Amino acid sequence: MPKKYHIDTKKIPPRLPKTGKFGIVDWREDCARCHNCVKKACVYDRYRQEMQYIKDLEEFSAMFFECMGCFSCVQKCTKGLLALTVNPEYERMGNGYYTPDIILTTWNQAETAGIPVSGAGYRGKFTGAGFDSMWTDMSEIVRPTRDGIHGREYISTSVDIGRKPRLLSFENGRLTTALPPLVDLPVPIIIDMFPEEYRFPNLMPMLLAVAVRTGTMVIVDWERHGLPGTDEEKHLSNIIFHIGKEAPLPPPETLKKVRLIEIADSEEVEQRIEEIKAVNPGLVVAVRVELDARGENRSIELAHNPVIEVIHIVSDINGNQTGVEKPRFIKDMTRYIHTSLVKDGIRDEVTIVASGGIALAEHMAKEIICGADAVTIDMPLLIGLECRFCDSCRDGFDCPAKIESIDAKYGVGRMTNLIAVWHDQLIEVMGAMGMREARRLRGETGRALFFESIEEETFGRLFGKRISA
Ligand code: SF4
Ligand code: SF4
């Protein structure tokens, strides 16, 4: 049995007080000083922790909002003095797509590397926009693939990045087809460049260290950063240089050492690939295609070109199409590209990497089901460093999470924890779906339910097709 892919993790506590969701308001005036006060019975021990928090405060910066919202003390207080309250600062976090719940979940995952368990079942909505209109089919949960989750069997999360031959030919039992270069990643996650306004130069060497520790790769803007860090030469196999439209190529000695490179889409794509391959024919070249009004059709057109190996489709930070009035969502655009290539009989030949709107591990699994071979991660890594997704970055103000002054041990540890826990959750989801390989999960829409289809099947006959707003 091959060695199992494993990421070492360690608990990395937060540097700042957590902006939690719930707190308890305590109307002490009428307190009867009960001997068996309900506060002592809090199973999460929050009252004692709150006292300690107040004692340790050097200066007041935030209230203690770490209550789990179980309502036990609220319901049992004999005088009805306790009330649950929602932290207004918590509700202000995020940008609408990255909700406060996503931010808090990501903080906890980056801290503990543990799969989030609410303990009280799922308390959210059952459908919504974006990835929330899609459910994965967990009906295989009792089947033997659970063994993969508990380590008795192997569930593979590795994926191949590159072009694959349509057919293999053999002569006298020997393979005669020339095999194109492939990059094997142990997990279908690539670290992407952060959006322009969220780029902190001090994070670049840390992102590379995370890529090395998790065995994945990081996309680095060649023009802006060149080689990040001091001992980067050692880690060129974990770096994907992104080459802008007008940017010069890295020198041949660098090109010869990297495995994968990314070029921006342009009319000169073929020519640039030729130049790169002339230096290093074993290098896999990805083309970064922005999902604007023509992005989907451009991706399909590129996939038909036999020199294109990887198409990296990129939506905006929230997974939306760019530059159009009514943007489509990344999952729908990926499905369209994927099914078009399946119909044309060429889907298996190219690799599709998808970016934008992948905010949680479940989004990664859903995006792969919609047809991506792999996804990229960017903003969740920054959130893992206690970013609150405020407007300060965008508006050029000081960062309340002090990202520019974090130390490498903290930064690398938290981001590694987050990738590790996304990997664990992917195994959980695949195990519950009865899938043993991330490669087979790609495009497996039979293991998913889509709200739009169910609604149409159920009510379409009565009310006709839904008209989008
Ligand atoms: S609501 Fe539950 S978690 Fe919160 S303080 Fe009361 S008992 Fe503890
Ligand atoms: S917390 Fe810091 S990194 Fe995050 S959005 Fe605000 S300013 Fe930017």
Coordinates of C-alpha atoms and ligand atoms in Angstrom, one line a residue:
M1 CA 0.0 0.0 0.0
P2 CA 1.5 3.4 -0.9
K3 CA 2.4 5.8 1.9
K4 CA -0.7 7.7 2.9
Y5 CA -0.8 11.4 2.3
H6 CA -0.7 13.2 5.6
I7 CA -0.2 16.8 6.7
D8 CA 1.2 17.4 10.2
T9 CA -0.8 19.9 12.2
K10 CA -0.5 21.6 15.5
K11 CA -2.9 23.8 17.4
I12 CA -2.0 27.5 16.8
P13 CA -4.0 29.8 19.2
P14 CA -5.3 33.1 17.9
R15 CA -3.3 36.3 18.6
L16 CA -6.4 38.5 19.0
P17 CA -9.7 38.2 20.9
K18 CA -12.1 36.2 18.8
T19 CA -15.1 38.1 17.4
G20 CA -17.6 35.4 18.4
K21 CA -21.3 35.3 17.6
F22 CA -23.1 34.9 20.9
G23 CA -22.7 36.4 24.3
I24 CA -24.9 36.3 27.4
V25 CA -26.4 39.5 28.9
D26 CA -26.7 39.0 32.7
W27 CA -29.3 41.2 34.6
R28 CA -27.6 40.7 37.9
E29 CA -29.7 43.0 40.0
D30 CA -32.4 40.4 40.7
C31 CA -30.0 37.5 41.2
A32 CA -31.1 35.1 43.9
R33 CA -27.5 33.8 44.4
C34 CA -28.7 30.2 43.9
H35 CA -26.4 27.6 45.3
N36 CA -26.7 25.5 42.1
C37 CA -26.4 28.5 39.7
V38 CA -26.9 27.5 36.1
K39 CA -23.7 29.3 35.1
K40 CA -21.7 26.6 36.8
A41 CA -23.4 24.0 34.6
C42 CA -22.4 25.5 31.3
V43 CA -20.9 22.5 29.5
Y44 CA -18.5 24.7 27.7
D45 CA -17.4 26.4 30.9
R46 CA -17.9 29.8 29.3
Y47 CA -18.6 31.8 32.5
R48 CA -15.4 30.8 34.2
Q49 CA -13.5 31.6 30.9
E50 CA -15.2 34.9 30.7
M51 CA -14.0 35.8 34.3
Q52 CA -10.5 34.8 33.4
Y53 CA -10.7 36.8 30.2
I54 CA -11.7 39.9 32.1
K55 CA -9.0 39.3 34.7
D56 CA -6.3 39.0 32.0
L57 CA -7.4 42.1 30.1
E58 CA -4.6 44.7 30.0
E59 CA -6.7 47.1 27.9
F60 CA -10.2 46.8 26.8
S61 CA -10.5 45.9 23.2
A62 CA -13.5 43.5 22.9
M63 CA -16.2 41.9 25.0
F64 CA -16.2 38.1 25.5
F65 CA -18.4 36.5 22.9
E66 CA -17.6 32.8 23.0
C67 CA -21.0 31.4 24.1
M68 CA -22.0 28.4 22.0
G69 CA -25.7 29.5 22.0
C70 CA -27.1 26.3 23.5
F71 CA -29.6 28.2 25.5
S72 CA -29.2 25.9 28.5
C73 CA -28.4 28.6 31.1
V74 CA -30.9 31.0 29.5
Q75 CA -33.8 28.5 29.9
K76 CA -32.8 27.2 33.3
C77 CA -32.1 30.4 35.3
T78 CA -34.9 30.4 37.9
K79 CA -35.3 34.2 37.8
G80 CA -35.0 34.5 34.0
L81 CA -32.1 36.9 34.3
L82 CA -30.0 35.6 31.4
A83 CA -30.5 36.5 27.7
L84 CA -28.6 35.4 24.7
T85 CA -27.3 38.2 22.5
V86 CA -25.7 38.4 19.0
N87 CA -22.5 40.3 18.8
P88 CA -23.1 43.3 16.4
E89 CA -19.4 43.3 15.5
Y90 CA -19.7 39.7 14.4
E91 CA -22.6 40.5 12.1
R92 CA -20.6 43.3 10.4
M93 CA -17.8 40.9 9.4
G94 CA -17.4 39.7 5.8
N95 CA -18.7 40.9 2.5
G96 CA -22.0 39.2 2.1
Y97 CA -20.5 36.2 0.3
Y98 CA -17.9 35.5 2.9
T99 CA -20.4 35.5 5.8
P100 CA -19.5 35.9 9.5
D101 CA -20.2 32.1 9.9
I102 CA -17.7 31.3 7.2
I103 CA -15.1 33.5 8.8
L104 CA -15.6 32.1 12.3
T105 CA -15.5 28.5 11.0
T106 CA -12.3 29.3 9.1
W107 CA -10.7 30.8 12.2
N108 CA -11.5 27.7 14.2
Q109 CA -10.3 25.4 11.5
A110 CA -7.0 27.3 11.1
E111 CA -6.6 27.2 14.9
T112 CA -7.4 23.6 15.6
A113 CA -7.1 21.8 12.3
G114 CA -10.3 20.0 13.4
I115 CA -13.3 19.3 11.3
P116 CA -16.1 21.7 12.5
V117 CA -18.8 19.8 14.4
S118 CA -21.7 21.9 15.6
G119 CA -23.0 19.1 17.8
A120 CA -26.6 20.2 17.3
G121 CA -27.0 19.3 13.7
Y122 CA -27.2 21.7 10.8
R123 CA -28.9 24.9 11.8
G124 CA -28.7 26.9 8.6
K125 CA -30.9 27.2 5.6
F126 CA -31.4 24.3 3.3
T127 CA -31.0 26.2 0.1
G128 CA -29.7 29.5 -1.1
A129 CA -27.6 31.2 -3.8
G130 CA -24.3 29.9 -5.2
F131 CA -23.0 26.6 -3.7
D132 CA -26.0 26.5 -1.3
S133 CA -28.3 25.5 -4.1
M134 CA -26.4 22.2 -4.5
W135 CA -26.3 19.2 -2.1
T136 CA -24.0 16.3 -2.1
D137 CA -25.6 12.9 -2.0
M138 CA -24.4 11.2 1.2
S139 CA -26.5 8.1 0.8
E140 CA -23.4 5.9 0.7
I141 CA -22.5 6.9 4.2
V142 CA -22.9 3.4 5.7
R143 CA -21.0 1.7 2.9
P144 CA -17.5 0.4 3.3
T145 CA -15.9 3.6 2.1
R146 CA -16.3 4.8 5.7
D147 CA -13.2 2.7 6.2
G148 CA -11.3 5.2 4.1
I149 CA -12.2 7.9 6.5
H150 CA -11.0 5.9 9.5
G151 CA -7.8 5.0 7.7
R152 CA -8.4 1.3 7.2
E153 CA -8.7 1.9 3.4
Y154 CA -7.3 4.5 1.2
I155 CA -9.3 7.4 -0.3
S156 CA -7.1 9.1 -2.8
T157 CA -7.3 12.9 -3.1
S158 CA -4.5 13.2 -5.7
V159 CA -5.1 14.7 -9.1
D160 CA -3.1 15.0 -12.3
I161 CA -2.5 18.4 -13.9
G162 CA -1.7 18.4 -17.6
R163 CA -2.9 17.1 -20.9
K164 CA -3.8 13.5 -21.3
P165 CA -3.7 11.5 -24.5
R166 CA -7.1 10.6 -26.0
L167 CA -6.0 7.0 -26.7
L168 CA -3.0 4.9 -25.8
S169 CA -1.4 2.7 -28.6
F170 CA 0.6 -0.4 -28.0
E171 CA 2.9 -2.4 -30.2
N172 CA 4.0 -5.8 -29.1
G173 CA 2.7 -5.0 -25.7
R174 CA 4.7 -1.8 -25.4
L175 CA 3.3 1.6 -25.2
T176 CA 4.0 3.7 -28.3
T177 CA 2.0 6.8 -27.5
A178 CA 4.2 9.7 -26.3
L179 CA 3.0 10.7 -22.9
P180 CA 2.7 14.4 -22.3
P181 CA 4.1 15.8 -19.0
L182 CA 1.9 15.6 -15.9
V183 CA 2.1 17.2 -12.5
D184 CA 0.7 15.0 -9.7
L185 CA -0.7 16.9 -6.7
P186 CA -1.6 15.0 -3.5
V187 CA -4.6 17.2 -2.9
P188 CA -6.7 19.1 -5.5
I189 CA -5.9 22.5 -4.0
I190 CA -3.4 25.1 -5.4
I191 CA -2.6 28.3 -3.6
D192 CA -3.5 31.2 -5.8
M193 CA -2.3 34.8 -5.9
F194 CA -4.4 36.9 -3.5
P195 CA -6.6 39.6 -5.1
E196 CA -4.6 42.8 -5.7
E197 CA -5.9 44.7 -2.6
Y198 CA -5.2 41.8 -0.2
R199 CA -1.6 41.1 -1.2
F200 CA 0.8 41.4 1.8
P201 CA 4.5 41.0 0.7
N202 CA 5.4 39.3 4.1
L203 CA 3.0 36.4 3.3
M204 CA 4.8 35.3 0.1
P205 CA 7.6 33.2 1.8
M206 CA 5.0 31.8 4.2
L207 CA 2.7 30.7 1.3
L208 CA 5.6 28.9 -0.3
A209 CA 6.4 27.2 3.0
V210 CA 2.8 26.1 3.3
A211 CA 2.9 24.7 -0.3
V212 CA 6.0 22.7 0.6
R213 CA 4.5 21.4 3.9
T214 CA 1.3 20.3 2.2
G215 CA 2.9 19.0 -1.0
T216 CA 0.9 21.4 -3.2
M217 CA 1.9 24.4 -5.3
V218 CA 1.6 28.2 -5.0
I219 CA 1.0 30.6 -7.9
V220 CA 3.5 33.5 -7.8
D221 CA 3.4 36.6 -9.9
W222 CA 6.8 36.4 -11.7
E223 CA 6.9 40.0 -12.7
R224 CA 6.1 41.3 -9.2
H225 CA 7.9 38.8 -6.9
G226 CA 10.5 36.9 -9.0
L227 CA 11.7 34.2 -6.6
P228 CA 10.0 34.7 -3.2
G229 CA 12.1 34.1 -0.1
T230 CA 15.7 33.2 0.4
D231 CA 15.9 29.4 -0.2
E232 CA 13.3 29.4 -2.9
E233 CA 15.7 27.7 -5.4
K234 CA 15.1 24.5 -3.4
H235 CA 11.4 24.8 -3.7
L236 CA 10.9 25.6 -7.4
S237 CA 8.9 22.4 -7.8
N238 CA 6.3 23.9 -5.5
I239 CA 6.1 27.2 -7.4
I240 CA 3.9 28.0 -10.4
F241 CA 5.1 31.3 -11.9
H242 CA 2.3 33.4 -13.4
I243 CA 3.4 35.3 -16.4
G244 CA 1.3 38.3 -17.4
K245 CA 0.4 39.2 -21.0
E246 CA 3.3 41.5 -21.5
A247 CA 5.6 40.1 -18.9
P248 CA 9.0 38.6 -19.9
L249 CA 9.5 34.9 -19.3
P250 CA 11.7 33.7 -16.4
P251 CA 15.3 32.9 -17.5
P252 CA 15.9 29.5 -19.0
E253 CA 17.7 28.2 -15.9
T254 CA 14.5 28.9 -13.9
L255 CA 12.2 27.5 -16.5
K256 CA 14.2 24.3 -16.6
K257 CA 13.6 23.7 -12.9
V258 CA 9.8 24.4 -12.5
R259 CA 7.1 21.8 -13.2
L260 CA 4.2 24.0 -14.0
I261 CA 3.8 27.6 -15.2
E262 CA 0.8 29.8 -15.9
I263 CA 0.4 32.3 -18.7
A264 CA -2.3 34.9 -19.0
D265 CA -4.8 34.3 -21.8
S266 CA -4.0 36.3 -25.0
E267 CA -4.0 36.1 -28.7
E268 CA -0.3 35.0 -28.4
V269 CA -1.0 32.0 -26.2
E270 CA 0.2 29.4 -28.7
Q271 CA 3.4 31.3 -29.4
R272 CA 4.2 31.7 -25.7
I273 CA 3.7 28.0 -25.1
E274 CA 6.0 27.2 -28.0
E275 CA 8.7 29.5 -26.5
I276 CA 8.4 27.9 -23.1
K277 CA 8.4 24.3 -24.4
A278 CA 11.5 25.1 -26.5
V279 CA 13.3 25.7 -23.2
N280 CA 11.7 22.9 -21.2
P281 CA 9.4 20.5 -23.1
G282 CA 8.6 18.7 -19.8
L283 CA 7.0 21.8 -18.3
V284 CA 3.2 21.9 -18.0
V285 CA 1.7 25.2 -19.1
A286 CA -1.6 26.5 -17.8
V287 CA -3.6 29.3 -19.4
R288 CA -5.4 31.7 -17.0
V289 CA -8.8 32.7 -18.4
E290 CA -10.9 35.3 -16.7
L291 CA -14.5 34.3 -16.5
D292 CA -15.9 37.5 -18.1
A293 CA -18.6 37.6 -20.7
R294 CA -16.6 35.5 -23.1
G295 CA -14.7 33.4 -20.6
E296 CA -16.8 30.2 -20.9
N297 CA -16.7 30.1 -24.7
R298 CA -13.0 31.1 -24.7
S299 CA -12.2 28.2 -22.3
I300 CA -14.1 25.7 -24.6
E301 CA -12.2 27.1 -27.6
L302 CA -8.9 26.7 -25.9
A303 CA -9.7 23.1 -24.8
H304 CA -10.1 22.2 -28.5
N305 CA -6.5 23.4 -29.2
P306 CA -4.2 20.4 -28.8
V307 CA -1.3 22.5 -27.4
I308 CA -3.4 23.6 -24.4
E309 CA -2.8 21.4 -21.4
V310 CA -4.5 23.2 -18.4
I311 CA -7.2 25.9 -18.3
H312 CA -7.4 27.9 -15.2
I313 CA -10.8 29.6 -15.0
V314 CA -11.0 32.6 -12.7
S315 CA -14.1 34.3 -11.5
D316 CA -14.2 37.1 -9.0
I317 CA -13.6 36.8 -5.2
N318 CA -17.3 35.8 -4.7
G319 CA -17.4 33.3 -7.5
N320 CA -19.2 35.6 -9.9
Q321 CA -18.6 36.2 -13.6
T322 CA -16.9 39.6 -14.2
G323 CA -17.9 42.6 -16.3
V324 CA -21.5 41.6 -16.9
E325 CA -24.8 42.9 -15.5
K326 CA -26.2 39.6 -14.4
P327 CA -23.2 37.5 -13.5
R328 CA -23.3 33.7 -13.5
F329 CA -21.8 31.8 -10.6
I330 CA -18.6 29.7 -10.8
K331 CA -20.4 26.4 -10.3
D332 CA -22.7 27.0 -13.2
M333 CA -20.0 28.3 -15.5
T334 CA -17.8 25.3 -14.6
R335 CA -20.7 22.9 -15.3
Y336 CA -21.3 24.5 -18.7
I337 CA -17.7 24.3 -19.7
H338 CA -17.4 20.7 -18.4
T339 CA -20.5 19.4 -20.1
S340 CA -19.7 21.1 -23.4
L341 CA -16.3 19.4 -23.4
V342 CA -17.9 16.1 -22.5
K343 CA -20.3 16.5 -25.5
D344 CA -17.4 17.3 -27.7
G345 CA -15.6 14.1 -26.5
I346 CA -12.5 16.0 -25.3
R347 CA -13.1 16.5 -21.6
D348 CA -10.5 14.0 -20.4
E349 CA -7.8 15.6 -22.5
V350 CA -7.5 18.9 -20.6
T351 CA -7.3 19.8 -17.0
I352 CA -9.5 22.5 -15.5
V353 CA -8.5 24.4 -12.4
A354 CA -11.2 26.7 -11.0
S355 CA -10.8 29.9 -8.9
G356 CA -13.1 32.3 -7.1
G357 CA -15.8 31.8 -4.5
I358 CA -14.3 28.6 -3.0
A359 CA -14.7 29.7 0.6
L360 CA -15.2 26.4 2.4
A361 CA -14.1 22.8 2.0
E362 CA -17.6 21.8 0.9
H363 CA -17.3 24.3 -2.0
M364 CA -14.2 22.6 -3.2
A365 CA -16.0 19.2 -3.3
K366 CA -19.0 20.8 -5.1
E367 CA -16.8 22.6 -7.6
I368 CA -15.1 19.3 -8.5
I369 CA -18.5 17.6 -8.9
C370 CA -19.4 20.5 -11.3
G371 CA -16.4 19.6 -13.4
A372 CA -13.2 21.1 -12.1
D373 CA -10.2 18.8 -11.7
A374 CA -8.8 21.0 -8.9
V375 CA -9.5 24.4 -7.2
T376 CA -7.4 27.2 -5.8
I377 CA -7.5 28.7 -2.4
D378 CA -6.7 32.3 -1.6
M379 CA -9.0 34.4 0.7
P380 CA -9.7 31.5 3.2
L381 CA -5.9 31.4 3.9
L382 CA -5.9 35.1 4.7
I383 CA -9.0 34.6 6.9
G384 CA -7.2 31.8 8.6
L385 CA -4.8 34.4 9.8
E386 CA -7.6 36.1 11.7
C387 CA -8.5 38.5 8.8
R388 CA -12.0 39.8 9.3
F389 CA -12.6 40.6 5.7
C390 CA -13.2 44.2 6.6
D391 CA -12.9 47.1 4.1
S392 CA -9.6 48.4 5.5
C393 CA -7.3 46.6 2.9
R394 CA -9.4 47.8 0.1
D395 CA -9.5 51.4 1.4
G396 CA -5.8 51.4 2.4
F397 CA -6.3 51.7 6.2
D398 CA -4.4 49.8 8.9
C399 CA -5.3 46.1 9.2
P400 CA -7.1 45.3 12.4
A401 CA -5.7 41.8 12.2
K402 CA -2.2 43.1 12.0
I403 CA -1.4 40.7 9.1
E404 CA 1.8 42.6 8.2
S405 CA 3.4 41.8 11.5
I406 CA 2.6 38.1 11.9
D407 CA 5.5 35.7 12.5
A408 CA 6.2 32.8 10.2
K409 CA 5.5 30.0 12.7
Y410 CA 2.1 31.3 13.3
G411 CA 1.3 32.1 9.6
V412 CA 2.6 28.8 8.2
G413 CA 1.0 26.8 11.0
R414 CA -2.4 28.3 10.6
M415 CA -2.5 28.1 6.8
T416 CA -1.2 24.5 6.9
N417 CA -3.9 23.6 9.4
L418 CA -6.6 25.0 7.1
I419 CA -5.4 23.0 4.1
A420 CA -5.1 19.9 6.2
V421 CA -8.7 20.3 7.5
W422 CA -10.0 20.9 3.9
H423 CA -8.3 17.7 2.9
D424 CA -9.9 15.8 5.8
Q425 CA -13.3 17.2 4.9
L426 CA -12.9 16.2 1.3
I427 CA -12.2 12.6 2.5
E428 CA -15.3 12.8 4.7
V429 CA -17.5 14.0 1.8
M430 CA -16.0 11.5 -0.6
G431 CA -16.4 8.6 1.9
A432 CA -20.0 9.5 2.5
M433 CA -20.6 9.6 -1.3
G434 CA -18.9 6.2 -1.8
M435 CA -16.1 7.7 -3.9
R436 CA -12.5 6.5 -3.5
E437 CA -10.8 8.9 -5.8
A438 CA -10.9 12.7 -6.3
R439 CA -10.2 12.1 -10.0
R440 CA -13.5 10.2 -10.2
L441 CA -15.4 12.8 -8.3
R442 CA -14.8 15.3 -11.2
G443 CA -18.1 15.9 -13.0
E444 CA -19.9 13.2 -11.0
T445 CA -23.1 15.1 -10.9
G446 CA -25.0 11.9 -10.2
R447 CA -23.8 12.3 -6.7
A448 CA -25.3 15.7 -6.3
L449 CA -28.7 17.3 -6.2
F450 CA -29.3 20.8 -7.7
F451 CA -32.1 22.9 -6.3
E452 CA -33.0 24.4 -9.7
S453 CA -33.5 20.9 -11.3
I454 CA -35.5 19.6 -8.4
E455 CA -37.7 22.7 -8.4
E456 CA -38.3 22.4 -12.1
E457 CA -39.1 18.7 -11.9
T458 CA -41.5 19.1 -9.0
F459 CA -43.3 22.4 -9.8
G460 CA -42.3 23.1 -13.5
R461 CA -45.3 21.1 -14.8
L462 CA -47.7 23.2 -12.7
F463 CA -46.2 26.6 -12.8
G464 CA -43.8 26.6 -15.8
K465 CA -40.1 27.6 -15.8
R466 CA -38.8 30.0 -13.1
I467 CA -38.0 33.4 -14.4
S468 CA -34.8 34.6 -12.9
A469 CA -34.8 38.0 -11.3
Ligands
SF4_1 S1 -26.0 29.5 26.4 FE1 -25.0 27.5 26.7 S2 -22.9 27.8 26.0 FE2 -23.8 29.8 26.3 S3 -23.2 30.4 28.3 FE3 -25.2 29.5 28.5 S4 -24.9 27.3 28.9 FE4 -22.9 28.2 28.2
SF4_2 S1 -8.6 42.3 8.6 FE1 -6.7 43.1 7.6 S2 -6.3 41.6 6.0 FE2 -8.4 41.3 6.5 S3 -9.6 42.6 5.1 FE3 -9.2 43.8 7.1 S4 -7.4 45.0 6.6 FE4 -7.4 43.3 5.1

